[in-house]
Coordinates of C-alpha atoms in Angstrom, one line a residue:
Chain A
M507 CA 35.5 94.9 -9.8
K508 CA 33.1 92.2 -11.0
Y509 CA 31.0 92.7 -7.9
F510 CA 30.9 96.5 -8.3
G511 CA 27.6 96.4 -10.3
L512 CA 25.9 94.4 -7.5
I513 CA 27.4 96.7 -4.8
W514 CA 26.4 99.9 -6.6
R515 CA 22.8 98.7 -7.1
N516 CA 22.6 97.7 -3.4
V517 CA 23.9 101.1 -2.3
W518 CA 21.0 102.8 -4.2
R519 CA 18.4 100.3 -3.1
K520 CA 16.7 103.0 -1.0
K521 CA 17.6 106.1 -2.9
I522 CA 16.3 108.7 -0.4
R523 CA 17.9 107.0 2.6
T524 CA 21.2 106.6 0.8
S525 CA 21.0 110.2 -0.5
L526 CA 20.4 111.6 3.0
T527 CA 23.3 109.5 4.4
I528 CA 25.6 110.7 1.7
L529 CA 24.5 114.2 2.4
S530 CA 25.4 113.9 6.0
V531 CA 28.8 112.4 5.0
L532 CA 29.3 115.3 2.5
V533 CA 28.6 117.9 5.2
A534 CA 31.0 116.1 7.6
F535 CA 33.8 116.0 5.1
L536 CA 33.2 119.5 3.9
L537 CA 33.6 120.7 7.5
F538 CA 36.6 118.4 7.9
A539 CA 38.4 119.9 4.8
L540 CA 37.4 123.5 5.5
L541 CA 38.1 123.5 9.3
N542 CA 41.3 121.7 8.9
A543 CA 42.4 124.1 6.2
V544 CA 41.5 127.1 8.3
G545 CA 43.1 125.5 11.3
Q546 CA 46.3 124.9 9.4
A547 CA 46.3 128.4 7.9
M548 CA 45.7 129.9 11.4
S549 CA 47.9 127.8 13.5
S550 CA 50.7 126.4 11.3
G551 CA 53.0 129.2 12.3
G552 CA 54.8 128.8 9.0
A553 CA 58.2 127.4 8.5
M554 CA 61.0 129.9 8.6
T555 CA 62.9 128.1 5.9
G556 CA 62.1 129.7 2.5
A557 CA 60.3 132.7 4.0
A558 CA 60.7 135.8 2.0
R559 CA 59.2 138.2 4.5
L560 CA 59.2 138.4 8.3
V561 CA 57.0 140.2 10.7
V562 CA 58.1 141.8 13.9
I563 CA 55.5 142.2 16.7
D564 CA 55.5 143.0 20.4
K565 CA 56.6 139.9 22.3
V566 CA 53.8 140.2 24.9
S567 CA 50.9 140.8 22.6
L568 CA 50.0 141.7 19.0
I569 CA 47.8 144.5 20.3
N570 CA 50.8 146.3 21.9
F571 CA 52.4 149.0 19.8
L572 CA 56.1 149.2 18.9
P573 CA 58.1 152.4 18.9
I574 CA 58.6 153.9 15.4
S575 CA 62.3 154.2 16.3
Y576 CA 62.7 150.5 15.8
Q577 CA 62.5 150.9 12.0
N578 CA 66.0 152.2 11.6
K579 CA 67.4 149.6 14.0
I580 CA 65.7 146.8 12.2
A581 CA 66.9 148.1 8.8
Q582 CA 70.5 147.9 10.0
V583 CA 70.3 144.2 10.9
P584 CA 72.3 142.2 8.3
G585 CA 70.0 140.3 5.9
V586 CA 67.2 142.9 6.0
A587 CA 66.6 144.4 2.6
V588 CA 63.5 146.5 3.2
V589 CA 61.5 147.2 6.3
S590 CA 58.3 149.2 6.8
H591 CA 55.5 149.3 9.2
Q592 CA 51.7 149.0 9.4
S593 CA 49.1 149.4 12.0
W594 CA 45.6 147.9 12.5
F595 CA 43.1 150.7 11.9
G596 CA 40.0 148.7 12.7
G597 CA 37.5 150.7 10.6
F598 CA 34.4 150.0 8.6
Y599 CA 32.8 151.5 5.6
Q600 CA 29.2 152.8 6.0
D601 CA 28.1 149.8 8.0
P602 CA 29.8 147.8 10.7
K603 CA 29.3 144.7 8.5
N604 CA 31.6 146.2 5.9
Q605 CA 34.9 145.5 7.7
F606 CA 38.1 145.0 5.8
P607 CA 41.7 145.7 6.6
Q608 CA 42.9 149.3 6.5
F609 CA 46.6 150.1 7.2
P610 CA 48.4 153.4 7.5
V611 CA 51.6 152.8 5.6
V612 CA 54.5 154.7 3.9
P613 CA 53.6 154.4 0.2
E614 CA 56.9 153.7 -1.5
E615 CA 58.2 151.5 1.3
Y616 CA 55.0 149.4 1.4
L617 CA 54.9 148.9 -2.4
D618 CA 58.6 148.0 -2.3
L619 CA 57.8 145.4 0.4
Y620 CA 54.9 144.0 -1.5
P621 CA 56.0 143.9 -5.1
E622 CA 53.0 141.7 -6.0
F623 CA 50.8 144.7 -5.6
V624 CA 50.7 146.6 -8.8
L625 CA 49.8 150.3 -8.8
P626 CA 50.0 152.6 -11.9
D627 CA 52.8 155.1 -11.4
E628 CA 50.6 158.1 -12.0
Q629 CA 48.3 156.9 -9.2
L630 CA 51.2 156.4 -6.9
Q631 CA 52.4 160.0 -7.6
A632 CA 48.8 161.3 -7.0
W633 CA 48.7 159.4 -3.7
K634 CA 52.1 160.8 -2.6
K635 CA 50.8 164.3 -3.3
N636 CA 47.6 164.0 -1.3
R637 CA 48.0 163.5 2.5
T638 CA 44.4 162.2 2.8
G639 CA 44.8 160.1 -0.2
A640 CA 44.4 156.3 -0.1
I641 CA 44.6 153.4 -2.5
I642 CA 42.4 150.4 -2.5
G643 CA 42.6 146.9 -3.9
R644 CA 40.6 145.8 -6.9
D645 CA 38.6 143.3 -4.8
L646 CA 37.5 146.1 -2.5
A647 CA 36.7 148.5 -5.4
E648 CA 34.5 145.8 -7.0
L649 CA 32.9 144.9 -3.7
H650 CA 31.7 148.4 -3.0
G651 CA 31.6 149.9 -6.4
L652 CA 34.4 152.3 -5.6
K653 CA 36.5 154.2 -8.2
V654 CA 39.4 156.6 -8.4
G655 CA 38.2 160.1 -7.4
D656 CA 35.7 158.9 -4.8
R657 CA 35.9 160.3 -1.2
I658 CA 35.0 157.6 1.3
P659 CA 34.4 157.8 5.0
I660 CA 35.9 155.1 7.2
Q661 CA 34.6 154.9 10.8
S662 CA 37.4 153.8 13.0
T663 CA 36.6 151.6 16.1
I664 CA 40.0 152.4 17.6
F665 CA 41.4 155.7 16.6
T666 CA 39.8 159.1 17.3
K667 CA 40.9 162.2 15.4
K668 CA 42.1 165.2 17.2
D669 CA 38.9 167.0 16.3
G670 CA 37.0 164.4 18.3
G671 CA 35.5 162.6 15.4
R672 CA 36.0 159.0 14.4
T673 CA 35.1 159.3 10.8
W674 CA 38.2 159.4 8.7
E675 CA 37.7 160.6 5.1
F676 CA 40.0 159.4 2.3
D677 CA 40.3 160.3 -1.3
I678 CA 40.8 157.3 -3.5
E679 CA 43.9 158.0 -5.6
G680 CA 44.5 154.6 -7.0
I681 CA 43.4 151.0 -7.4
F682 CA 45.9 148.3 -7.2
D683 CA 46.0 144.7 -8.4
T684 CA 48.0 141.7 -7.4
T685 CA 50.2 139.3 -9.4
D686 CA 49.7 136.6 -6.7
P687 CA 46.8 134.4 -8.0
K688 CA 46.0 133.4 -4.4
G689 CA 46.4 136.9 -2.9
G690 CA 43.4 139.1 -2.2
T691 CA 43.2 142.8 -2.5
A692 CA 40.2 143.7 -0.3
L693 CA 42.1 146.3 1.7
L694 CA 42.7 150.0 1.9
L695 CA 46.1 151.7 2.4
F696 CA 46.4 155.3 3.5
R697 CA 49.3 157.4 4.5
H698 CA 51.0 156.9 7.8
D699 CA 52.0 160.6 8.1
Y700 CA 48.4 161.7 7.9
F701 CA 47.5 159.0 10.4
A702 CA 50.3 160.0 12.8
E703 CA 49.4 163.7 12.8
T704 CA 45.7 163.3 13.1
N705 CA 45.1 160.6 15.7
T706 CA 44.9 161.4 19.4
F707 CA 47.5 158.7 20.4
G708 CA 50.4 160.6 18.8
D709 CA 53.0 159.7 16.2
G710 CA 55.6 157.6 17.9
F711 CA 54.2 154.1 17.4
V712 CA 53.3 151.5 14.9
G713 CA 51.5 148.2 15.0
W714 CA 54.1 146.0 13.6
Y715 CA 57.0 145.9 11.2
T716 CA 57.3 143.8 8.0
L717 CA 60.6 143.2 6.4
R718 CA 61.8 141.7 3.3
L719 CA 64.9 139.5 3.5
A720 CA 68.0 140.2 1.4
E721 CA 68.8 137.4 -1.1
G722 CA 70.5 134.5 0.6
A723 CA 69.7 135.8 4.1
D724 CA 68.9 133.1 6.7
P725 CA 65.5 133.9 8.1
V726 CA 66.2 132.3 11.4
E727 CA 69.4 134.2 11.9
V728 CA 67.8 137.5 11.0
A729 CA 64.8 136.9 13.3
N730 CA 67.1 136.0 16.2
A731 CA 69.3 139.1 15.5
I732 CA 66.3 141.4 15.6
D733 CA 64.8 139.9 18.8
E734 CA 68.1 139.9 20.6
Q735 CA 68.6 143.6 19.7
F736 CA 65.4 144.5 21.6
A737 CA 65.8 142.0 24.4
N738 CA 65.3 143.5 27.9
S739 CA 63.8 146.7 26.4
P740 CA 60.3 147.9 27.3
N741 CA 59.1 146.6 24.0
E742 CA 60.7 143.2 23.4
T743 CA 59.9 141.8 20.0
E744 CA 59.0 138.5 18.4
T745 CA 60.0 138.0 14.8
S746 CA 58.2 135.3 12.8
T747 CA 56.9 134.5 9.4
E748 CA 53.8 136.1 7.9
A749 CA 51.9 132.8 8.5
A750 CA 52.9 132.8 12.1
F751 CA 51.8 136.4 12.3
A752 CA 48.4 135.4 10.9
A753 CA 48.3 132.6 13.4
S754 CA 48.8 135.0 16.4
F755 CA 46.1 137.2 14.9
A756 CA 43.7 134.3 14.8
K757 CA 44.6 133.1 18.3
Q758 CA 43.0 136.2 19.6
F759 CA 39.7 134.4 18.9
G760 CA 40.6 131.3 20.8
N761 CA 42.4 127.9 20.4
I762 CA 41.6 127.2 16.8
A763 CA 43.0 123.7 16.8
L764 CA 40.9 122.7 19.9
I765 CA 37.8 124.2 18.5
V766 CA 38.3 122.4 15.1
T767 CA 39.0 119.1 16.9
M768 CA 35.9 119.4 19.1
I769 CA 33.6 120.3 16.2
L770 CA 34.9 117.5 14.0
G771 CA 34.7 115.0 16.9
A772 CA 31.0 115.7 17.4
V773 CA 30.4 115.7 13.6
F774 CA 32.1 112.4 13.0
F775 CA 30.5 110.7 16.0
T776 CA 27.1 111.6 14.7
L777 CA 28.2 110.6 11.2
L778 CA 29.1 107.1 12.4
L779 CA 25.8 106.7 14.1
V780 CA 23.9 107.8 11.0
A781 CA 26.0 105.6 8.6
G782 CA 26.0 102.7 10.9
N783 CA 22.3 102.8 11.2
T784 CA 21.9 103.0 7.4
M785 CA 24.1 99.9 7.0
S786 CA 22.3 98.0 9.7
Q787 CA 19.0 98.7 8.2
S788 CA 20.3 97.8 4.8
V789 CA 21.5 94.4 5.9
R790 CA 18.5 93.7 8.1
E791 CA 16.0 94.1 5.3
R792 CA 17.9 91.8 2.9
I793 CA 18.8 88.9 5.0
A794 CA 17.1 86.5 2.6
E795 CA 19.0 88.0 -0.3
L796 CA 22.3 87.6 1.4
A797 CA 21.3 84.0 2.2
V798 CA 20.6 83.5 -1.5
L799 CA 24.0 84.8 -2.4
K800 CA 25.6 82.4 0.0
T801 CA 23.4 79.6 -1.4
L802 CA 24.7 80.4 -4.9
G803 CA 28.2 79.9 -3.6
F804 CA 29.3 83.3 -2.4
K805 CA 31.8 82.7 0.4
D806 CA 31.5 84.3 3.9
G807 CA 34.5 86.6 3.1
T808 CA 33.0 87.7 -0.1
V809 CA 29.7 88.6 1.5
L810 CA 31.6 90.5 4.2
G811 CA 33.6 92.3 1.6
I812 CA 30.5 93.3 -0.4
V813 CA 28.7 94.8 2.6
L814 CA 31.9 96.6 3.8
T815 CA 32.5 97.9 0.3
E816 CA 29.0 99.3 0.2
S817 CA 29.6 101.2 3.5
I818 CA 33.0 102.5 2.3
L819 CA 31.4 103.5 -1.1
I820 CA 28.8 105.6 0.7
M821 CA 31.5 107.3 2.7
A822 CA 33.7 107.8 -0.4
I823 CA 30.9 109.3 -2.5
G824 CA 29.8 111.7 0.2
G825 CA 33.4 112.3 1.4
L826 CA 34.8 113.2 -2.1
F827 CA 32.0 115.6 -2.8
G828 CA 32.5 117.0 0.7
L829 CA 36.2 117.5 0.0
G830 CA 35.4 119.1 -3.3
F831 CA 32.9 121.6 -1.7
G832 CA 35.3 122.1 1.1
W833 CA 38.1 123.0 -1.3
L834 CA 35.8 125.5 -3.1
A835 CA 34.8 127.0 0.2
A836 CA 38.4 127.2 1.4
E837 CA 39.3 129.0 -1.9
A838 CA 36.5 131.5 -1.5
I839 CA 37.1 132.2 2.2
G840 CA 40.9 132.3 1.6
S841 CA 40.4 134.9 -1.1
A842 CA 38.1 137.0 1.1
M843 CA 40.6 136.7 4.0
A844 CA 43.8 137.0 2.0
M845 CA 45.1 139.8 4.1
F846 CA 44.7 137.8 7.3
V847 CA 46.1 134.5 5.9
P848 CA 48.7 135.4 3.4
G849 CA 49.3 131.8 2.4
G850 CA 45.6 131.4 1.7
I851 CA 43.3 128.7 3.1
V852 CA 44.4 125.6 1.3
V853 CA 43.0 122.1 1.5
S854 CA 46.5 120.5 1.5
T855 CA 47.5 117.1 0.3
D856 CA 47.9 116.1 3.9
I857 CA 44.2 117.0 4.6
V858 CA 43.1 115.1 1.4
L859 CA 45.1 112.0 2.3
L860 CA 43.8 112.1 5.9
A861 CA 40.3 112.5 4.7
I862 CA 40.5 109.5 2.3
A863 CA 41.9 107.5 5.2
M864 CA 39.0 108.6 7.4
M865 CA 36.5 107.8 4.6
I866 CA 37.8 104.2 4.5
G867 CA 38.1 104.1 8.4
A868 CA 34.6 105.4 8.9
G869 CA 33.2 103.1 6.2
V870 CA 34.8 100.1 7.9
I871 CA 33.6 101.2 11.4
A872 CA 30.0 101.9 10.2
G873 CA 29.8 98.7 8.1
I874 CA 31.8 96.2 10.2
F875 CA 29.0 94.9 12.5
P876 CA 26.3 94.6 9.7
A877 CA 29.0 93.0 7.5
L878 CA 29.8 90.5 10.2
K879 CA 26.1 89.8 10.7
A880 CA 25.8 89.1 7.0
M881 CA 28.9 86.9 6.9
R882 CA 27.8 84.8 9.9
L883 CA 24.2 84.3 8.9
S884 CA 23.0 80.7 8.6
I885 CA 21.6 80.0 5.1
V886 CA 19.1 77.6 6.4
D887 CA 17.7 79.9 9.1
A888 CA 17.7 82.9 6.9
L889 CA 15.9 81.2 4.1
A890 CA 13.4 79.7 6.6
R891 CA 12.7 83.2 7.9
G892 CA 12.3 84.3 4.2
Chain B
M1100 CA 18.5 54.6 -14.8
S1101 CA 22.2 55.3 -15.0
E1102 CA 24.7 55.4 -12.1
A1103 CA 24.0 57.2 -8.8
L1104 CA 24.5 60.9 -8.7
A1105 CA 23.7 61.2 -5.0
N1106 CA 23.9 58.8 -2.1
L1107 CA 22.6 59.4 1.4
T1108 CA 23.6 56.7 3.8
G1109 CA 22.2 56.5 7.3
V1110 CA 21.6 60.2 7.4
S1111 CA 20.2 61.7 10.5
R1112 CA 19.6 65.4 11.3
V1113 CA 18.9 66.5 14.8
Y1114 CA 18.2 70.0 16.0
Q1115 CA 18.5 71.2 19.5
K1116 CA 15.7 73.5 20.4
G1117 CA 16.4 74.7 23.9
K1118 CA 16.5 71.6 26.0
D1119 CA 14.6 69.6 23.4
R1120 CA 16.2 67.3 20.9
V1121 CA 14.3 67.2 17.6
E1122 CA 15.2 64.5 15.1
V1123 CA 14.1 65.7 11.7
L1124 CA 15.6 62.9 9.7
H1125 CA 16.3 59.4 11.0
E1126 CA 18.9 57.1 9.5
L1127 CA 17.7 57.8 6.0
D1128 CA 19.1 56.0 3.0
L1129 CA 18.5 57.3 -0.5
T1130 CA 20.1 56.9 -3.9
I1131 CA 19.4 59.4 -6.6
P1132 CA 20.4 58.2 -10.1
N1133 CA 21.9 60.6 -12.6
G1134 CA 19.1 62.1 -14.8
D1135 CA 16.4 61.4 -12.2
F1136 CA 13.5 63.7 -11.6
L1137 CA 12.5 63.0 -8.1
A1138 CA 9.6 64.6 -6.3
I1139 CA 9.7 64.5 -2.5
M1140 CA 6.3 64.9 -0.8
G1141 CA 5.2 64.8 2.8
P1142 CA 3.4 66.8 5.5
S1143 CA 4.9 70.0 6.9
G1144 CA 7.7 69.3 9.3
S1145 CA 8.4 65.9 7.8
G1146 CA 11.9 66.8 6.9
K1147 CA 11.5 67.4 3.1
T1148 CA 13.4 70.8 3.1
T1149 CA 16.0 69.5 5.4
L1150 CA 16.7 66.6 3.0
L1151 CA 17.0 69.2 0.2
N1152 CA 19.3 71.3 2.3
L1153 CA 21.6 68.3 2.9
L1154 CA 21.7 67.4 -0.7
G1155 CA 22.6 71.0 -1.6
G1156 CA 25.3 71.3 1.0
L1157 CA 23.5 74.0 2.8
D1158 CA 23.3 71.9 6.0
K1159 CA 25.3 69.1 7.4
P1160 CA 24.0 65.8 8.7
S1161 CA 24.2 65.0 12.4
G1162 CA 25.0 61.4 11.4
G1163 CA 25.6 59.4 8.2
A1164 CA 27.1 60.5 4.9
V1165 CA 25.9 62.6 2.0
T1166 CA 27.8 62.1 -1.3
V1167 CA 26.9 64.0 -4.4
G1168 CA 28.8 63.5 -7.7
G1169 CA 31.5 61.7 -5.8
A1170 CA 32.0 64.5 -3.3
E1171 CA 31.5 63.7 0.4
L1172 CA 29.7 66.8 1.6
S1173 CA 29.6 65.9 5.3
S1174 CA 33.3 66.3 5.6
M1175 CA 33.7 69.5 3.7
S1176 CA 34.3 72.9 5.3
N1177 CA 31.9 75.8 4.7
S1178 CA 34.2 77.4 2.3
Q1179 CA 34.6 74.1 0.3
L1180 CA 30.8 73.7 0.3
S1181 CA 30.4 77.2 -1.1
T1182 CA 32.8 76.4 -4.0
W1183 CA 31.1 73.1 -4.6
R1184 CA 27.6 74.6 -4.6
S1185 CA 28.6 77.3 -7.1
T1186 CA 29.5 74.6 -9.7
H1187 CA 27.4 71.6 -9.0
V1188 CA 24.0 72.6 -7.8
G1189 CA 21.3 75.0 -8.9
F1190 CA 18.6 76.1 -6.5
V1191 CA 15.0 77.1 -7.2
F1192 CA 12.9 78.5 -4.3
Q1193 CA 9.2 78.9 -3.7
F1194 CA 9.4 82.7 -3.6
Y1195 CA 11.9 82.9 -6.4
N1196 CA 14.4 84.9 -4.2
L1197 CA 15.6 87.2 -7.0
L1198 CA 17.5 90.3 -6.0
P1199 CA 15.1 93.1 -6.6
V1200 CA 17.8 95.6 -7.5
L1201 CA 19.1 93.6 -10.4
T1202 CA 17.6 93.1 -13.8
A1203 CA 16.6 89.6 -14.9
L1204 CA 19.9 89.3 -16.8
R1205 CA 22.0 90.4 -13.9
N1206 CA 20.1 88.0 -11.6
V1207 CA 20.9 85.2 -13.9
E1208 CA 24.5 86.3 -14.1
L1209 CA 25.0 86.2 -10.4
P1210 CA 26.4 82.7 -10.1
L1211 CA 28.8 83.4 -12.9
L1212 CA 30.4 86.2 -10.8
L1213 CA 32.1 83.4 -9.0
T1214 CA 33.8 82.2 -12.1
N1215 CA 36.7 83.6 -14.1
F1216 CA 34.5 84.4 -17.2
S1217 CA 34.8 87.8 -18.7
A1218 CA 31.9 90.2 -18.3
K1219 CA 31.0 89.6 -21.9
E1220 CA 31.1 85.8 -21.5
R1221 CA 29.0 86.1 -18.4
A1222 CA 26.4 88.2 -20.1
N1223 CA 26.3 85.8 -23.1
R1224 CA 25.8 82.7 -20.9
A1225 CA 23.1 84.5 -18.9
R1226 CA 21.3 85.4 -22.1
I1227 CA 21.4 81.8 -23.3
A1228 CA 20.0 80.6 -19.9
L1229 CA 17.2 83.2 -20.2
D1230 CA 16.5 82.0 -23.8
I1231 CA 16.2 78.4 -22.6
V1232 CA 13.5 79.4 -20.1
G1233 CA 11.8 81.6 -22.8
L1234 CA 12.5 85.0 -21.3
A1235 CA 15.2 86.4 -23.5
E1236 CA 13.1 89.5 -24.3
R1237 CA 12.6 90.3 -20.6
A1238 CA 16.3 90.4 -19.8
K1239 CA 16.4 94.1 -18.9
H1240 CA 13.3 94.0 -16.7
L1241 CA 13.5 94.2 -12.9
P1242 CA 11.8 91.4 -10.9
S1243 CA 9.1 93.9 -9.9
E1244 CA 8.2 94.2 -13.6
L1245 CA 7.8 90.5 -14.1
S1246 CA 4.9 88.2 -13.3
G1247 CA 5.3 85.4 -10.7
G1248 CA 5.7 82.8 -13.4
E1249 CA 8.3 84.9 -15.2
E1250 CA 10.2 85.5 -11.9
Q1251 CA 10.3 81.7 -11.4
R1252 CA 11.6 81.2 -14.9
V1253 CA 14.3 83.8 -14.2
A1254 CA 15.1 81.9 -11.0
I1255 CA 15.4 78.6 -13.0
A1256 CA 17.6 80.4 -15.5
R1257 CA 19.8 81.5 -12.6
A1258 CA 19.9 77.9 -11.4
I1259 CA 21.0 76.4 -14.7
V1260 CA 23.4 79.2 -15.9
S1261 CA 26.5 77.6 -14.4
D1262 CA 25.4 74.2 -15.9
P1263 CA 25.1 72.2 -12.7
T1264 CA 24.3 68.6 -12.7
L1265 CA 21.8 68.8 -9.9
L1266 CA 18.7 71.1 -9.6
L1267 CA 17.1 71.4 -6.2
C1268 CA 13.7 72.9 -6.2
D1269 CA 11.8 73.8 -3.0
E1270 CA 8.1 74.1 -3.7
P1271 CA 8.8 75.8 -7.1
T1272 CA 5.1 76.1 -7.9
G1273 CA 3.9 76.8 -4.4
D1274 CA 3.3 80.5 -5.1
L1275 CA 1.9 80.2 -8.6
D1276 CA -1.5 79.6 -10.1
R1277 CA -2.3 76.2 -11.7
E1278 CA -1.7 77.3 -15.3
T1279 CA 1.6 79.0 -14.6
A1280 CA 2.7 76.1 -12.3
E1281 CA 2.2 73.7 -15.2
E1282 CA 4.4 75.8 -17.4
I1283 CA 7.1 75.8 -14.8
L1284 CA 6.8 72.0 -14.3
K1285 CA 6.9 71.4 -18.1
L1286 CA 10.1 73.6 -18.1
L1287 CA 11.6 71.4 -15.4
Q1288 CA 10.6 68.3 -17.4
I1289 CA 12.4 69.7 -20.4
L1290 CA 15.5 70.5 -18.4
N1291 CA 15.4 66.9 -17.1
R1292 CA 14.7 65.1 -20.4
E1293 CA 16.5 67.3 -22.9
H1294 CA 19.3 68.9 -20.9
G1295 CA 20.0 65.9 -18.7
K1296 CA 19.5 67.7 -15.4
T1297 CA 19.0 65.7 -12.3
I1298 CA 16.1 67.3 -10.4
V1299 CA 15.0 66.9 -6.8
M1300 CA 11.8 68.8 -6.2
V1301 CA 10.0 69.2 -2.8
T1302 CA 6.3 69.8 -3.2
H1303 CA 3.0 69.6 -1.4
D1304 CA 1.1 69.4 -4.6
P1305 CA 0.4 65.9 -5.9
Q1306 CA -0.3 67.2 -9.4
A1307 CA 3.1 68.8 -9.5
A1308 CA 4.7 65.6 -8.3
E1309 CA 3.1 63.8 -11.2
Y1310 CA 5.6 65.6 -13.5
A1311 CA 8.5 63.8 -11.8
T1312 CA 9.7 60.3 -12.7
R1313 CA 9.7 59.2 -9.1
I1314 CA 7.9 60.3 -6.0
L1315 CA 9.2 59.7 -2.5
H1316 CA 7.2 60.4 0.6
V1317 CA 8.8 61.5 3.7
D1318 CA 7.1 61.2 7.0
K1319 CA 8.6 61.7 10.5
G1320 CA 12.1 61.7 9.0
K1321 CA 11.7 58.4 7.2
L1322 CA 11.2 57.6 3.5
E1323 CA 8.7 55.6 1.6
S1324 CA 8.8 55.5 -2.2
R1325 CA 6.4 55.2 -5.1
S1326 CA 7.4 55.1 -8.7
V1327 CA 5.5 57.2 -11.2
A1328 CA 7.1 56.6 -14.6

C-alpha cells in the first residue's frame, strides 16, 4: 500500500490519455456485463428445481399453435394447480415502434396464474362484462399516458379480423400493478373469447400454456408427464421453465451466446491493444525515472510490480465503472423487457467475479511487457540516455 | 583524515562495443577516507562517471574489488546491491531526476518507501531533510513549480533523507548558473563538514572542484591526485 500514492500519480501522469484508456475499458466491461447478463437471461434455460410455473409449447417450434383441447388434459396431470393459455398477438399501438406484448387470455385464470399482478376487483368485474375490454400494466399506462375508459386501437401484424381489418380496438377497463419488484407491467391483456370469435384463424388454438405447480409438486415429473401425454400426437409438446421459454423466444433471433462471445472477443482484443499501447508509452517516456527508482534501491521485482499494478489499476477503474453502468443498463433493459425475460436481466455474481478476474488478467497482459522492460532496464544505460 | 570508507583495488572496467573492447578504467587504486569531500575531474569519456557508478554499486568492475563501508560490492547480487544502495548511498544527478508527478516532499520521501517507517514517520523525516536544504516551505510544490536550484536542493534532500554515509554527486552544478551553483556547493560543504557526509563529486568545473577537500584527475582510466585543503 505504501507505493499506492506513487502508482496513483503515475497512472494520472497523462490525464487525457489515461481517461481515454479508462473510457475504452469502461465501454468494454459495460458490454461484458450487459451482454453476458442478456446472454444468461436468454439462454440459461432456467433450472427446473424450484420453479413455480412451467410453460408448455409446441415441441417443433414456438410459433406453432397448440390445440385448445390440451388445457383440460394438462389440468388433469398430477401436480398441476392452475393452467391457462396465452397467444402472441404481435401488435403495435399507433406506430410500429410502439411494440409491447399483448396476450389474449382468460381473465380469472390468468390472474390466478400470476398472483403478482394486482387488479382492483371492480376493474376485473368491468373487464369480465366487456368482451372488447382489456387491462394494461401500470408501466404501459405511464408510457403512453393511457387511463381507464380509453379506447385504444392495436394494429396486429399477425391476426386479421373477420371483417378484414387488422386494427383491433379495446376498451381499457383496468390498470394492474405488480408486487414483483423486478417484474415489468408493460403489457396489454384482452379476452381470449373475443379474440377467438373475431380472428380469421378460428378458435381452436392457443400459443402456449402456462401452469402453476401444486405445492410440493416435482417440476421435472410434471413436465415429463405432460410431454409423455402428448407424445406421438400431431402436436407434441415441450414443457420447460419460464426462463427456458424466454430463451427459446430469444433463440428466434439467433445464437445469442455465440453473438455475445464474438462481440466481446473483438472488444477485448481491441482493449488489450489500446491498454497495452498506453502502458508501453507510459514506460517508454519515463525510462530515466524508473532508473532513478532503481538507483534509490527499488528492486527489480518492485519496479515490475509497480508498473503491473498501474496497468491493473487502469483496468480496475474502467472495469468497475463499466460493471456499474452495465448493471444499471441491465436493470433498465430488464424492466423494459420483463415480459420476455421473467427472471429479469441480472448482472449475476458469476459475471461480476468473472469480470474482476478479467480486469486483473487484462491488466497483467497489457502491462507485462512494459513491466518486464522496466524491470530489466540497466540503470547505467538508462541514466546515460537521460 | 579518519579510516577509509571506500577502497578500490586494481579496478578495471571494460565495455564491449560490438567487436571493440573499450577499457574505461585501468587497474585503478583509490582510497576514500570517511568524511572526505572528493572532487573527480577529467575530460569527457575519461571514466569519471564510471568510477562514480562503481562506488555507488550501479555497475560492477570487470576486474579488481570495490569495498564501501566494509561491503564488497563486486561480489553482491543485483538484489543485494539494491538493498545496500537504499541505506548506504545518496545520489545527486546533474539534471536532478526528480519524479515530475510527485511533490517535493513526496520525492524526498521516495527512498523511505523502502524502509519500515510509518507514513507519518516518513513524512516527518522528509520534512527534516527539506528543512536542512532550506526548502521546507516548498514541500508541496511539484518539480515544475521549482527553479533549477530548488530542484537540485530537493534532489540533495532526497539523497540525504535515509542518512547515508556516502553522497555521490554527478555534475551537481552542471545545469545551474554560477550563483545557484555556489549555493549548492556550499550546501554540499555543510553536509560534509557539519553532517559528516563523505562526498564524491564528479565535475568539469574547476571552480566547483575548489569546494572539495581533495581533487582527483582521471584521464584515460587512470588517476592523478592533487590536494586542495
